[in-house]
Tab-separated table of C-alpha atoms and ligand atoms in Angstrom:
chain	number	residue	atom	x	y	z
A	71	UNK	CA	15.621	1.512	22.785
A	72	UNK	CA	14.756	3.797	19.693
A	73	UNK	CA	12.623	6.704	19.044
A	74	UNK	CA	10.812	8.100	16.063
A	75	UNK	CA	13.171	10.160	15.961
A	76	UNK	CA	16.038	8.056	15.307
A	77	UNK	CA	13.794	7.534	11.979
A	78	UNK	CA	13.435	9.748	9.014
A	79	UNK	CA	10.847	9.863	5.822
A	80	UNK	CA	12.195	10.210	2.548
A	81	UNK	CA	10.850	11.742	-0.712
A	82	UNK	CA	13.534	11.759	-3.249
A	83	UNK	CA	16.420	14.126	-1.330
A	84	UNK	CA	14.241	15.533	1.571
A	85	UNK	CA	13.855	14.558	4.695
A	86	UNK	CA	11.703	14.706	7.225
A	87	UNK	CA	10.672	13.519	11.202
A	88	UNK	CA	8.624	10.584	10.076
A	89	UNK	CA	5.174	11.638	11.646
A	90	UNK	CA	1.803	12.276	9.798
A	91	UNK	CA	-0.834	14.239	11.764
A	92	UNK	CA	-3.916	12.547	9.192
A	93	UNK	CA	-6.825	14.482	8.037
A	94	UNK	CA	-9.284	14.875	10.052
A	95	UNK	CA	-12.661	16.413	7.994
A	96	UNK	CA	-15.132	18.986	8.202
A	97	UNK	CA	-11.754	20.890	9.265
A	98	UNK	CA	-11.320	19.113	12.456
A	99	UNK	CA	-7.580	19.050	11.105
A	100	UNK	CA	-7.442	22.742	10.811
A	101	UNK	CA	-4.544	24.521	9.082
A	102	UNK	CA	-2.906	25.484	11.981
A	103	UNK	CA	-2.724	21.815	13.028
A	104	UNK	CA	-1.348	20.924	10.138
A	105	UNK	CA	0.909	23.759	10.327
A	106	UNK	CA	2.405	22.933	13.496
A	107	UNK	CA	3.229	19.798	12.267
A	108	UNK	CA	4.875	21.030	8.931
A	109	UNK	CA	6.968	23.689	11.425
A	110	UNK	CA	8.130	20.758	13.474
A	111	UNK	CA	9.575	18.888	10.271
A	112	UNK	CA	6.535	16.386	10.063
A	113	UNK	CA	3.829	16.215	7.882
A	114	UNK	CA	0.753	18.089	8.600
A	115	UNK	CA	-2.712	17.150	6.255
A	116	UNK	CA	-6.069	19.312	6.510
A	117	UNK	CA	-9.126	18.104	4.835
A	118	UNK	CA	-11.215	19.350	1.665
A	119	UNK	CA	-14.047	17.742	3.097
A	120	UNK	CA	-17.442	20.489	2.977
A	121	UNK	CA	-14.929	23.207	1.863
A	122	UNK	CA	-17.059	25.731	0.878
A	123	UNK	CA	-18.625	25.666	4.231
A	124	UNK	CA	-14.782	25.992	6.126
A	125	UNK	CA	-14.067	28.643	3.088
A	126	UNK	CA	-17.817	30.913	4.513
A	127	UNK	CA	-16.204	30.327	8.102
A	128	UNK	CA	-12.453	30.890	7.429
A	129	UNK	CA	-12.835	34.100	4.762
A	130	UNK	CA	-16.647	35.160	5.022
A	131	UNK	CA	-17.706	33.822	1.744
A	132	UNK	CA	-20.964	33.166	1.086
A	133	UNK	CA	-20.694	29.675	-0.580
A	134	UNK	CA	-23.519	27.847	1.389
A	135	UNK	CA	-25.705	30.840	1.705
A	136	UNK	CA	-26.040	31.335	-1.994
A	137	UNK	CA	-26.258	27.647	-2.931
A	138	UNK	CA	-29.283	27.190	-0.525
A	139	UNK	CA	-31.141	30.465	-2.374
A	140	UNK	CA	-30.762	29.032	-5.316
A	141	UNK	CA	-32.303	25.256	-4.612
A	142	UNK	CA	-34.504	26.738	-1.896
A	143	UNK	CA	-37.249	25.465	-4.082
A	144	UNK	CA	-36.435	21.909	-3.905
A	145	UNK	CA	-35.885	21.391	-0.140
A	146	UNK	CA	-39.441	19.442	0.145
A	147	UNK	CA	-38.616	17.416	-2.851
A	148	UNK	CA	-36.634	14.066	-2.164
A	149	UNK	CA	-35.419	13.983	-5.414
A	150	UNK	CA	-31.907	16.071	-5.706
A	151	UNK	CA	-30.493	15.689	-8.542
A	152	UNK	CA	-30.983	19.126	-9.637
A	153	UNK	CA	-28.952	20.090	-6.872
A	154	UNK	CA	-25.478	20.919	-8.031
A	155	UNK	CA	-22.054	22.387	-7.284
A	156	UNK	CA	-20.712	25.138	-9.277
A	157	UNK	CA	-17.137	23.881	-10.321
A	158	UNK	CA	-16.111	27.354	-10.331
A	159	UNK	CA	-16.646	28.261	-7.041
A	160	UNK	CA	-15.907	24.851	-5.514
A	161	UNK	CA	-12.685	25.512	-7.130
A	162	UNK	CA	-12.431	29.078	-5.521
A	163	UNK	CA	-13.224	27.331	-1.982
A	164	UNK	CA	-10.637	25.036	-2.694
A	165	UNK	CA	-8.163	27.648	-3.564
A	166	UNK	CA	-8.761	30.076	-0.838
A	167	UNK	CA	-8.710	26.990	1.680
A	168	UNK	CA	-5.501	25.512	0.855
A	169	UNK	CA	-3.704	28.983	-0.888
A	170	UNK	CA	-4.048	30.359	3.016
A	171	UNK	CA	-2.860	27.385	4.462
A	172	UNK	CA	-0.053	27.349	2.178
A	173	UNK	CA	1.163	30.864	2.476
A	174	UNK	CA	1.563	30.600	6.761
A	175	UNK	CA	3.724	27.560	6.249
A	176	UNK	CA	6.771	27.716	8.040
A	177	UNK	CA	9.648	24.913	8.587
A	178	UNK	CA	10.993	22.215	6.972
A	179	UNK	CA	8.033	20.160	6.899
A	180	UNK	CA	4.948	19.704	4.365
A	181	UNK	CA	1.424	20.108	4.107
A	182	UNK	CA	-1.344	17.546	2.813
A	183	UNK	CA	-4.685	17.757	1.951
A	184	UNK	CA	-7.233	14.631	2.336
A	185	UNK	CA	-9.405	14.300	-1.012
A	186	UNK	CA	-12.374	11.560	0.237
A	187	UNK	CA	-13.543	10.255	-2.342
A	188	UNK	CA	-16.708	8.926	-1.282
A	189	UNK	CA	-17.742	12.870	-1.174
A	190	UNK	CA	-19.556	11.997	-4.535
A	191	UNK	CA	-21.090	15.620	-4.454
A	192	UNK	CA	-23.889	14.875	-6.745
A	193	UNK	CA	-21.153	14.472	-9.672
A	194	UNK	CA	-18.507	12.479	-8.809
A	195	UNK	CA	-15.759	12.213	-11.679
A	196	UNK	CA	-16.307	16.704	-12.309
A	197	UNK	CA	-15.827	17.517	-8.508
A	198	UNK	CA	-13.496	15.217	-8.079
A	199	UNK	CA	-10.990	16.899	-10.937
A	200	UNK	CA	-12.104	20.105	-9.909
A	201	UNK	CA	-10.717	19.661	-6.213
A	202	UNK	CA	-7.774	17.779	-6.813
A	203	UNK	CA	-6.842	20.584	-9.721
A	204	UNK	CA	-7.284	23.223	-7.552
A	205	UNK	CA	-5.593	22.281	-5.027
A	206	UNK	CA	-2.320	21.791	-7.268
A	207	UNK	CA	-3.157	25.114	-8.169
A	208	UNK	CA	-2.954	26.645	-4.627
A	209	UNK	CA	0.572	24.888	-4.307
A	210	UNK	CA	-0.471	22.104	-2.019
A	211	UNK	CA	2.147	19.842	-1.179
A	212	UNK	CA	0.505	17.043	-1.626
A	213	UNK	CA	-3.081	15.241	-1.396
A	214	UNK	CA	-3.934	11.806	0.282
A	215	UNK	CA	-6.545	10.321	-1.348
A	216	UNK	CA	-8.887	8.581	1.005
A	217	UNK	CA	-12.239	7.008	1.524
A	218	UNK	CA	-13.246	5.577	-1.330
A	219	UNK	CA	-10.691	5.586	-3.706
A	220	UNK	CA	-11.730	5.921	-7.345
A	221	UNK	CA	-9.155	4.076	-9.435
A	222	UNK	CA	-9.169	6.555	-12.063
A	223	UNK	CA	-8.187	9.875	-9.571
A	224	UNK	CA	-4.608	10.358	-10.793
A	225	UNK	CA	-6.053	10.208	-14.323
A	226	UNK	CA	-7.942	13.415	-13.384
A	227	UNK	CA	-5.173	15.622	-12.415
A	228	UNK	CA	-2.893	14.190	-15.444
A	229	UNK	CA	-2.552	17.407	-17.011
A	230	UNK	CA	-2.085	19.195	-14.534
A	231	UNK	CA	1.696	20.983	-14.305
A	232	UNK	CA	2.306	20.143	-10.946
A	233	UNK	CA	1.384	16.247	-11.193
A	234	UNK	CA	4.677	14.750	-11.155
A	235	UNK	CA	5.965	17.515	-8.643
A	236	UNK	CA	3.050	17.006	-5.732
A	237	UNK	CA	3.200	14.373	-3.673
A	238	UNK	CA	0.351	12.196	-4.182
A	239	UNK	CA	-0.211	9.087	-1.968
A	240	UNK	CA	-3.601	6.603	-1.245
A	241	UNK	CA	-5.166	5.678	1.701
A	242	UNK	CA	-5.619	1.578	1.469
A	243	UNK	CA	-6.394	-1.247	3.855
A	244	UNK	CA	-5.665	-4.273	2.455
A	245	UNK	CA	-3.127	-5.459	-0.534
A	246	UNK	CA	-5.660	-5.813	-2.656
A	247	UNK	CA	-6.910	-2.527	-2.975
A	248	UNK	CA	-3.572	-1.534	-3.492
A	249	UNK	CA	-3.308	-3.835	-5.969
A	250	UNK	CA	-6.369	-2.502	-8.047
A	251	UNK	CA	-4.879	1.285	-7.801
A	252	UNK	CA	-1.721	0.317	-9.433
A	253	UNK	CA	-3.203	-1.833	-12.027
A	254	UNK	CA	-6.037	1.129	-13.290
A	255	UNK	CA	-3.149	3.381	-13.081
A	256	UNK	CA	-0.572	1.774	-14.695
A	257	UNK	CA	-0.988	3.544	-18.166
A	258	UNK	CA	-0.120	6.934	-16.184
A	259	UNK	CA	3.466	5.895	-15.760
A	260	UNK	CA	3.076	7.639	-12.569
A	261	UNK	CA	3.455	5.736	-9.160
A	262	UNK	CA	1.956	6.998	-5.904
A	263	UNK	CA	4.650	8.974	-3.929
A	264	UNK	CA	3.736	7.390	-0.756
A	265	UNK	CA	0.606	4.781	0.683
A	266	UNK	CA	-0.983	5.191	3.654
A	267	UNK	CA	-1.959	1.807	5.324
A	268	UNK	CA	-4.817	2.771	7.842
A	269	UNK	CA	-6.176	-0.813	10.131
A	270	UNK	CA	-9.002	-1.116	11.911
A	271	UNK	CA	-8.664	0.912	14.628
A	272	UNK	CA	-8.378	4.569	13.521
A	273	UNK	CA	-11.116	7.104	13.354
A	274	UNK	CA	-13.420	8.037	10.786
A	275	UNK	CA	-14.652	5.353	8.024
A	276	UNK	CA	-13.412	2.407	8.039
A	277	UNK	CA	-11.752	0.398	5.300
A	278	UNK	CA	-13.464	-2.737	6.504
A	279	UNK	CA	-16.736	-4.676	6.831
A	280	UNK	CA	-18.514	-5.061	10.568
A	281	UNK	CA	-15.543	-7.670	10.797
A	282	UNK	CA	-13.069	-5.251	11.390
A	283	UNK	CA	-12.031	-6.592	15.088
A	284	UNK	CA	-10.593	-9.120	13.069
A	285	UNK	CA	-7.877	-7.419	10.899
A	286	UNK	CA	-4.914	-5.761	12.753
A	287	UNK	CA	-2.708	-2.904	11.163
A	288	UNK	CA	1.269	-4.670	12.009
A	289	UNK	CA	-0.275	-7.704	9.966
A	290	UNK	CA	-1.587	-5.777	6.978
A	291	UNK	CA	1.267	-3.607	7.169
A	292	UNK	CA	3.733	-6.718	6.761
A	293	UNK	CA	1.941	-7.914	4.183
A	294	UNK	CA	2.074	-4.255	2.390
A	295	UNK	CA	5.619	-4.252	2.884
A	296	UNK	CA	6.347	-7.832	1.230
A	297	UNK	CA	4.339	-7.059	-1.342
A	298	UNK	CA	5.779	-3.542	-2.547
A	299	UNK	CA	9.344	-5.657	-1.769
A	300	UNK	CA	8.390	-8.698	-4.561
A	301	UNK	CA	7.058	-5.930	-6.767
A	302	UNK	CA	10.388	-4.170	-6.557
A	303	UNK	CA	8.287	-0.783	-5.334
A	304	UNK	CA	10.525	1.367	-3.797
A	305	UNK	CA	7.270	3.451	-2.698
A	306	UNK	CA	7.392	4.875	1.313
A	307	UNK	CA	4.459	2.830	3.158
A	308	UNK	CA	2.844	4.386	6.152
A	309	UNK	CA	1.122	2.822	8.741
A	310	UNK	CA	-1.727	4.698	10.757
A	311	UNK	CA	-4.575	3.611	12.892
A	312	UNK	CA	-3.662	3.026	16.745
A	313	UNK	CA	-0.543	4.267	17.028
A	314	UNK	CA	-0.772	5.889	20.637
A	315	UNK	CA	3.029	6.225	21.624
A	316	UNK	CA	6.244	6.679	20.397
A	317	UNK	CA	7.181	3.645	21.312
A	318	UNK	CA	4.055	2.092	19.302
A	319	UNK	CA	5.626	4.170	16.046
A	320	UNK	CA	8.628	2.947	16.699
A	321	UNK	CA	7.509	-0.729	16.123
A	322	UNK	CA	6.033	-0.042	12.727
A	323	UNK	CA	8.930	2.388	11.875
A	324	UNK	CA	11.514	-1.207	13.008
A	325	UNK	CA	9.215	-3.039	10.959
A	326	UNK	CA	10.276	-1.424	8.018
A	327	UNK	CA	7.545	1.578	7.364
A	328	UNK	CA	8.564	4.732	6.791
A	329	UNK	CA	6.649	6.590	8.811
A	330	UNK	CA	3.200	7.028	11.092
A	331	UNK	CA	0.144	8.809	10.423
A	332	UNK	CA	-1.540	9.719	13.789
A	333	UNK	CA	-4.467	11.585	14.791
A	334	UNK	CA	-6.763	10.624	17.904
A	335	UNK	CA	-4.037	12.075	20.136
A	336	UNK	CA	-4.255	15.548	18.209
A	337	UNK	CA	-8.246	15.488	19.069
A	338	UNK	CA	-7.511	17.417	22.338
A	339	UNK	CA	-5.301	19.818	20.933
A	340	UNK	CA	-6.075	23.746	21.274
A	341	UNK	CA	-5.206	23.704	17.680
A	342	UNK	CA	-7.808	21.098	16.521
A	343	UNK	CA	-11.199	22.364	15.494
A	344	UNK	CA	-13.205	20.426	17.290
A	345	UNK	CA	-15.403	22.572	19.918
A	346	UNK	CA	-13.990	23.114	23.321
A	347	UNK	CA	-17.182	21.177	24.980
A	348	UNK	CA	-16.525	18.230	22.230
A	349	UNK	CA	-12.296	17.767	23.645
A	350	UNK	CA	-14.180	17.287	26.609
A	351	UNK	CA	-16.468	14.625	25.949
A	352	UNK	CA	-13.781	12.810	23.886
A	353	UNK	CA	-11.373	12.962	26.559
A	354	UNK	CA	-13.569	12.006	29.177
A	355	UNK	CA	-14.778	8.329	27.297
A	356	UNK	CA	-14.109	5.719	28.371
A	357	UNK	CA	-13.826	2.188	26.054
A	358	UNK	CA	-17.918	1.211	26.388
A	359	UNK	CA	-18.295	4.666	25.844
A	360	UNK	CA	-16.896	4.115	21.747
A	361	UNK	CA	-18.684	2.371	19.222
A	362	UNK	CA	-18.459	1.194	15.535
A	363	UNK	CA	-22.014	1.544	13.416
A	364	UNK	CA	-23.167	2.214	10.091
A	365	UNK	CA	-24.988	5.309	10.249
A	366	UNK	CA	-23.122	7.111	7.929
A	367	UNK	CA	-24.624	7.231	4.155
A	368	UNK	CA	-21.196	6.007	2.512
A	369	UNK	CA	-22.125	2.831	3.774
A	370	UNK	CA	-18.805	2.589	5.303
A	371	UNK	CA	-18.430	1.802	9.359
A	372	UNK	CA	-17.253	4.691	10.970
A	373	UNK	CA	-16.279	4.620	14.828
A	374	UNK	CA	-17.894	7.558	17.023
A	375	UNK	CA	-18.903	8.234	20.453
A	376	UNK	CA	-22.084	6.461	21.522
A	377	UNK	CA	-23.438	10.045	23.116
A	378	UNK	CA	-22.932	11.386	19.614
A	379	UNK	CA	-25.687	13.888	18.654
A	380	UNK	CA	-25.933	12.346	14.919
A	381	UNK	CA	-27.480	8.850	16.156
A	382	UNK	CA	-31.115	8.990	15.867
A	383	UNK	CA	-31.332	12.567	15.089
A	384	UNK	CA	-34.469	13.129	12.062
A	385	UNK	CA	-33.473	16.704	10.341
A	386	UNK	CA	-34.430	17.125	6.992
A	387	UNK	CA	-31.269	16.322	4.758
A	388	UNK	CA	-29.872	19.078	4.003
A	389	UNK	CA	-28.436	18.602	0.256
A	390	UNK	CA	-29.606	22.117	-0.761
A	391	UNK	CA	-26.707	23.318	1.660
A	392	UNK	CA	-24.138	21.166	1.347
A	393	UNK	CA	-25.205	17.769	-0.587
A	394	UNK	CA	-21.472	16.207	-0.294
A	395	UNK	CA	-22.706	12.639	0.080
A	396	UNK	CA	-25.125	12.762	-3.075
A	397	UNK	CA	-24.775	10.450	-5.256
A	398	UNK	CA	-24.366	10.450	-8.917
A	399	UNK	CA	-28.113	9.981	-9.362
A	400	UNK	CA	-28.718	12.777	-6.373
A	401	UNK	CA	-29.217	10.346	-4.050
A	402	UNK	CA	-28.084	10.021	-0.373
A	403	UNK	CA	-29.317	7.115	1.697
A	404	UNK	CA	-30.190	9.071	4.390
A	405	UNK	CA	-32.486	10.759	2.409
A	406	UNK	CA	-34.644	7.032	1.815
A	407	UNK	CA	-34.255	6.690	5.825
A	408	UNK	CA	-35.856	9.960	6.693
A	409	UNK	CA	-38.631	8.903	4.067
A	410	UNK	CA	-39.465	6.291	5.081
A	411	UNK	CA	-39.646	7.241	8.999
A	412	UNK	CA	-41.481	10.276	7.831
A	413	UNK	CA	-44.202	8.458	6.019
A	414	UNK	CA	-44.870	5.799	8.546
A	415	UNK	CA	-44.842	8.786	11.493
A	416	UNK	CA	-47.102	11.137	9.463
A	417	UNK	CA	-47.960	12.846	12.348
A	418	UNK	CA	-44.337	12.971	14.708
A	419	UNK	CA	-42.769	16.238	14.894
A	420	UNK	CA	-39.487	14.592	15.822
A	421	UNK	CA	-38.643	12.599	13.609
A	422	UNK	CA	-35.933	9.392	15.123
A	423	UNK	CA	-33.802	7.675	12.201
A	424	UNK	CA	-31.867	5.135	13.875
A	425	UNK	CA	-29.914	3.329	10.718
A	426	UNK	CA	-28.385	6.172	8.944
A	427	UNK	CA	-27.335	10.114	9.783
A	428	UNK	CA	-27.269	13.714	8.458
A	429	UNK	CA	-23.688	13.096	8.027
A	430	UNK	CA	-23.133	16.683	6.349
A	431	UNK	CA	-25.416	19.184	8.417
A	432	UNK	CA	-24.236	16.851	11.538
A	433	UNK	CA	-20.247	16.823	10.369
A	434	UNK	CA	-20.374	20.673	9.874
A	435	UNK	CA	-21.902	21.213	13.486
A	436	UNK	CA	-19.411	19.579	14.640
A	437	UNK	CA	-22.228	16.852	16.112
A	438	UNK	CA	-20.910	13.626	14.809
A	439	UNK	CA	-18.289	12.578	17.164
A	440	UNK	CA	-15.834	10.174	14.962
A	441	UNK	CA	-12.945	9.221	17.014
A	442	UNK	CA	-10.172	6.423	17.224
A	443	UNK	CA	-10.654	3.752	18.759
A	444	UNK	CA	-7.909	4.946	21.674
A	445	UNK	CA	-10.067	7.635	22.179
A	446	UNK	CA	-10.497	6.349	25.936
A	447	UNK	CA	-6.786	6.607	26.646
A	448	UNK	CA	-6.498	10.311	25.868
A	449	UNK	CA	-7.413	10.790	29.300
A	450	UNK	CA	-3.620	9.290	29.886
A	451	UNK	CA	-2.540	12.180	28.315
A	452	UNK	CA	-2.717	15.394	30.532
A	453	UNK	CA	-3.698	16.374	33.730
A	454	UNK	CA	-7.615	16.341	35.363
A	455	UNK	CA	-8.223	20.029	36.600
A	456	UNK	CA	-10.050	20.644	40.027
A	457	UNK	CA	-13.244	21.069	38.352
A	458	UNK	CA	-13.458	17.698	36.558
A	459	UNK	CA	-12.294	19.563	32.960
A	460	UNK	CA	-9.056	18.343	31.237
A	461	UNK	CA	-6.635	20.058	30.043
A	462	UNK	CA	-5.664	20.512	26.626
A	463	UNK	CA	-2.747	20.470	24.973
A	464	UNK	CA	-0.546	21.882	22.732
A	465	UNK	CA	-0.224	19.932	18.793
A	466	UNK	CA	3.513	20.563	19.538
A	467	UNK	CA	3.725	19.049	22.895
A	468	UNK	CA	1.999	15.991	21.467
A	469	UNK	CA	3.908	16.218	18.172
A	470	UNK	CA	7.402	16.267	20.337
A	471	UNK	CA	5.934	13.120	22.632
A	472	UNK	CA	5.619	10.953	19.414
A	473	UNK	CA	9.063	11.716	18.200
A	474	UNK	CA	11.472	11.563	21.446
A	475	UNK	CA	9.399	9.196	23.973
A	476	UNK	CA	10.661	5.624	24.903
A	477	UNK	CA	9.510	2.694	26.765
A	478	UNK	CA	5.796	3.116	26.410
A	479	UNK	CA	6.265	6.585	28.076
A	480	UNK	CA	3.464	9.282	27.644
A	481	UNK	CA	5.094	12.615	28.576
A	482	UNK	CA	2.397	15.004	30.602
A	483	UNK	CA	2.296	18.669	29.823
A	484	UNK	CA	2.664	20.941	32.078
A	485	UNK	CA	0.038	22.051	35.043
A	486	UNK	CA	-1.601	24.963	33.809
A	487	UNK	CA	-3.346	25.800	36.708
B	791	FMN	C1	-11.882	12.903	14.468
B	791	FMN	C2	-11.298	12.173	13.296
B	791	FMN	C3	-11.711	12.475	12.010
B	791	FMN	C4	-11.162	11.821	10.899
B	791	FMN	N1	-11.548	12.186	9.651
B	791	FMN	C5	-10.932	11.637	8.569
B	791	FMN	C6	-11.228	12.102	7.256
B	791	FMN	O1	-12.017	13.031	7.071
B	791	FMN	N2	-10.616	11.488	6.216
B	791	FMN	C7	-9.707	10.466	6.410
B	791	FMN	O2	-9.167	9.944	5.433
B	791	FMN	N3	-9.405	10.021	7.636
B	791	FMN	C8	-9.976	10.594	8.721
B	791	FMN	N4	-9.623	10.188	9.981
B	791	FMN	C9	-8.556	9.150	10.117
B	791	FMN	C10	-7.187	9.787	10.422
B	791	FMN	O3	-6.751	10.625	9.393
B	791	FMN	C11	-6.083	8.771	10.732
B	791	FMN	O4	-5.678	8.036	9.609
B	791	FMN	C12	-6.411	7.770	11.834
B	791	FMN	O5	-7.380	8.226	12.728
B	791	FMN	C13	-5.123	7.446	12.591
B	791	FMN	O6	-5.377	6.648	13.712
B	791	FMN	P1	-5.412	7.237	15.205
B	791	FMN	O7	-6.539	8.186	15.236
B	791	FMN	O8	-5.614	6.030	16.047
B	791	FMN	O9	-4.087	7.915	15.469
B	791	FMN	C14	-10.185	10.818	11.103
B	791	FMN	C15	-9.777	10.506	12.410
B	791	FMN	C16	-10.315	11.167	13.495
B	791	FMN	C17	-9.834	10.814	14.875
């Protein structure tokens, strides 16, 4: 029987172990996940998602501070349109975020970052170019773009120096999709490097309806594959959403992928940036314990932990702070929820708003639990201590498990106690 390992990703002469650790945003996927993964000859992706917030955490900037002095004034106003980002420090974020990650890279392997798209940012097409220039500028790698996918993206980066030189790859989950990307593109003369084909089952939004129970990743991913082969694309397809073993990469990688992107088993990693208390909980669910809703303002489904913090909880949006979701008019539909529950609980100090969530303030708290839909296996994965707790892991145990295990085999860590 094979292993990943047997396997290898190409881009152009390079090679490398054929594992994607996906982004995993607001800097869940932390650089020195993504790291490990580069050092072990894989590819490691953080995410740009709220990165002025990570940049004020990471290197004591004062991003998020400043912006909220200077729209202070508007907080009680639902209108936010006024509120916007300064390219030039959104582009300084950027740079610090990924220039950092960049210089610690060791290894043979590279480093991603995941551009979603749907972060509209209260100007969509300007912050858009301004984070996908800057990080070309701070020598990323590459840069998945994800959620959302604006047809015109590569256009924005065009003149950049380093656009035929960086990997760039999309996120899709169907055929046609891909089909619209290459058809707005097609003037560019310049073909995704890779595509990332992410099913139903993976964590974060979803690139489906409330149907999504009915789509399944091996089918879409055979379909990719004939597709790109009758098109004569010679473009590396990667599949990603449910891949919990080896031995489950190894079926896509037979199949004729060229490689996995994984990321629910990384959740309970020391190096992912999830809080300690948060492993827990996610290690701990069970399968009734996960659910898909639409609660986040994208309007996409996005698959969380039922106990999550963000369902029902009534903050005041908090666009002055952060204000990734708004819209090119300054709108967020949370912002119409919390209205509306406001106005017809005029006199409710808690405020419950059931159909839609915070998704920045709660996302940057680390209070929206999005997780696979496999979450309830990671439990499969190490060892129960005495005191109930699990432990966690190391990326590079879990790294090494996807690339040499066989036969459906989940290899334990160590006892560390
Ligand atoms: C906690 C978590 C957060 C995620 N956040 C993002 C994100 O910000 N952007 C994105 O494109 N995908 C995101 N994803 C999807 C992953 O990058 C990946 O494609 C998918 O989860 C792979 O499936 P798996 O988790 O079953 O291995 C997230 C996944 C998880 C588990």
């Amino acid at each position: 029987m094979k292993r990943v390992d047997d396997f290898r990703l190409r881009f152009g002469k390079n090679e490398y172990v054929p594992i994607m650790v996906g982004g995993m945003g607001v800097d869940i996927s932390t650089s020195e996940l993504a790291l490990e993964a580069a050092r072990l000859g894989g590819i490691g992706h953080i995410s740009d998602a709220m990165v002025e917030d990570v940049s004020d955490r990471k290197f004591d900037t004062s991003f998020v501070k400043d912006k909220t002095k200077l729209y202070k004034f508007n907080i009680n106003n639902s209108d936010k349109s006024v509120v916007q980002f300064d390219l030039e420090r959104l582009a300084d974020a950027q740079r610090r975020h990924i220039g950092a990650t960049m210089a610690a890279k060791k290894g043979d392997g590279l480093i991603f970052v995941n551009c979603m798209e749907k972060l509209t940012m209260n100007g969509p097409r300007e912050t858009l170019r301004t984070r996908l220039n800057a990080a070309l500028d701070a020598g990323i790698d590459g840069i998945t773009l994800s959620a959302g996918l604006h047809f015109g993206s590569f256009a924005l980066m065009a003149d950049h120096p380093r656009f035929r030189e960086a990997k760039l790859g999309i996120i899709v989950s169907s055929v046609r999709a891909l089909q619209i990307f290459l058809r707005k593109n097609a003037k560019l003369d310049r073909l995704p490097d890779f595509i990332i084909v992410e099913g139903p089952l993976a964590g974060g939004h979803l690139g489906f309806g409330m149907d999504w129970a009915e789509y399944d990743l091996m089918t879409i991913t055979l379909e990719l594959l004939a597709y790109l082969k009758a098109e004569n694309l010679d473009i590396p397809l990667i599949a990603a959403g449910g891949i919990f073993t080896g031995s489950d990469a190894v079926r896509f990688l037979e199949a004729g992928a060229a490689g996995v992107q994984v990321a629910t088993r990384f959740t309970i990693t020391n190096e992912c940036g999830l809080p300690a208390k948060v492993k827990q909980e996610y290690v701990k669910a069970t399968e009734d314990d996960i659910i898909v809703n639409g609660i986040s303002p994208t309007g996409y489904p996005m698959r969380m932990l039922k106990s999550t913090p963000a369902i029902g909880a009534g903050i005041r949006p908090g666009c002055e702070s952060y204000g990734y979701l708004l819209d090119a008019t300054g709108n967020c539909a949370y912002i119409n929820s919390y209205n509306r529950e406001v106005a017809a609980h005029p006199n409710e100090k808690n405020i419950v708003v059931m159909d839609k969530t915070c998704l920045c303030t709660h996302m940057r708290n680390f209070n929206c639990w999005t997780c696979g839909h496999y979450t309830y296996r990671l439990k499969d994965t190490t060892h129960k201590k005495p005191d109930g707790e699990y432990q966690l892991l190391s990326a590079e145990h879990v790294f090494k498990d996807y690339q040499f295990s066989i036969d459906n085999q989940i290899a334990l860590p160590e006892k560390e106690f």
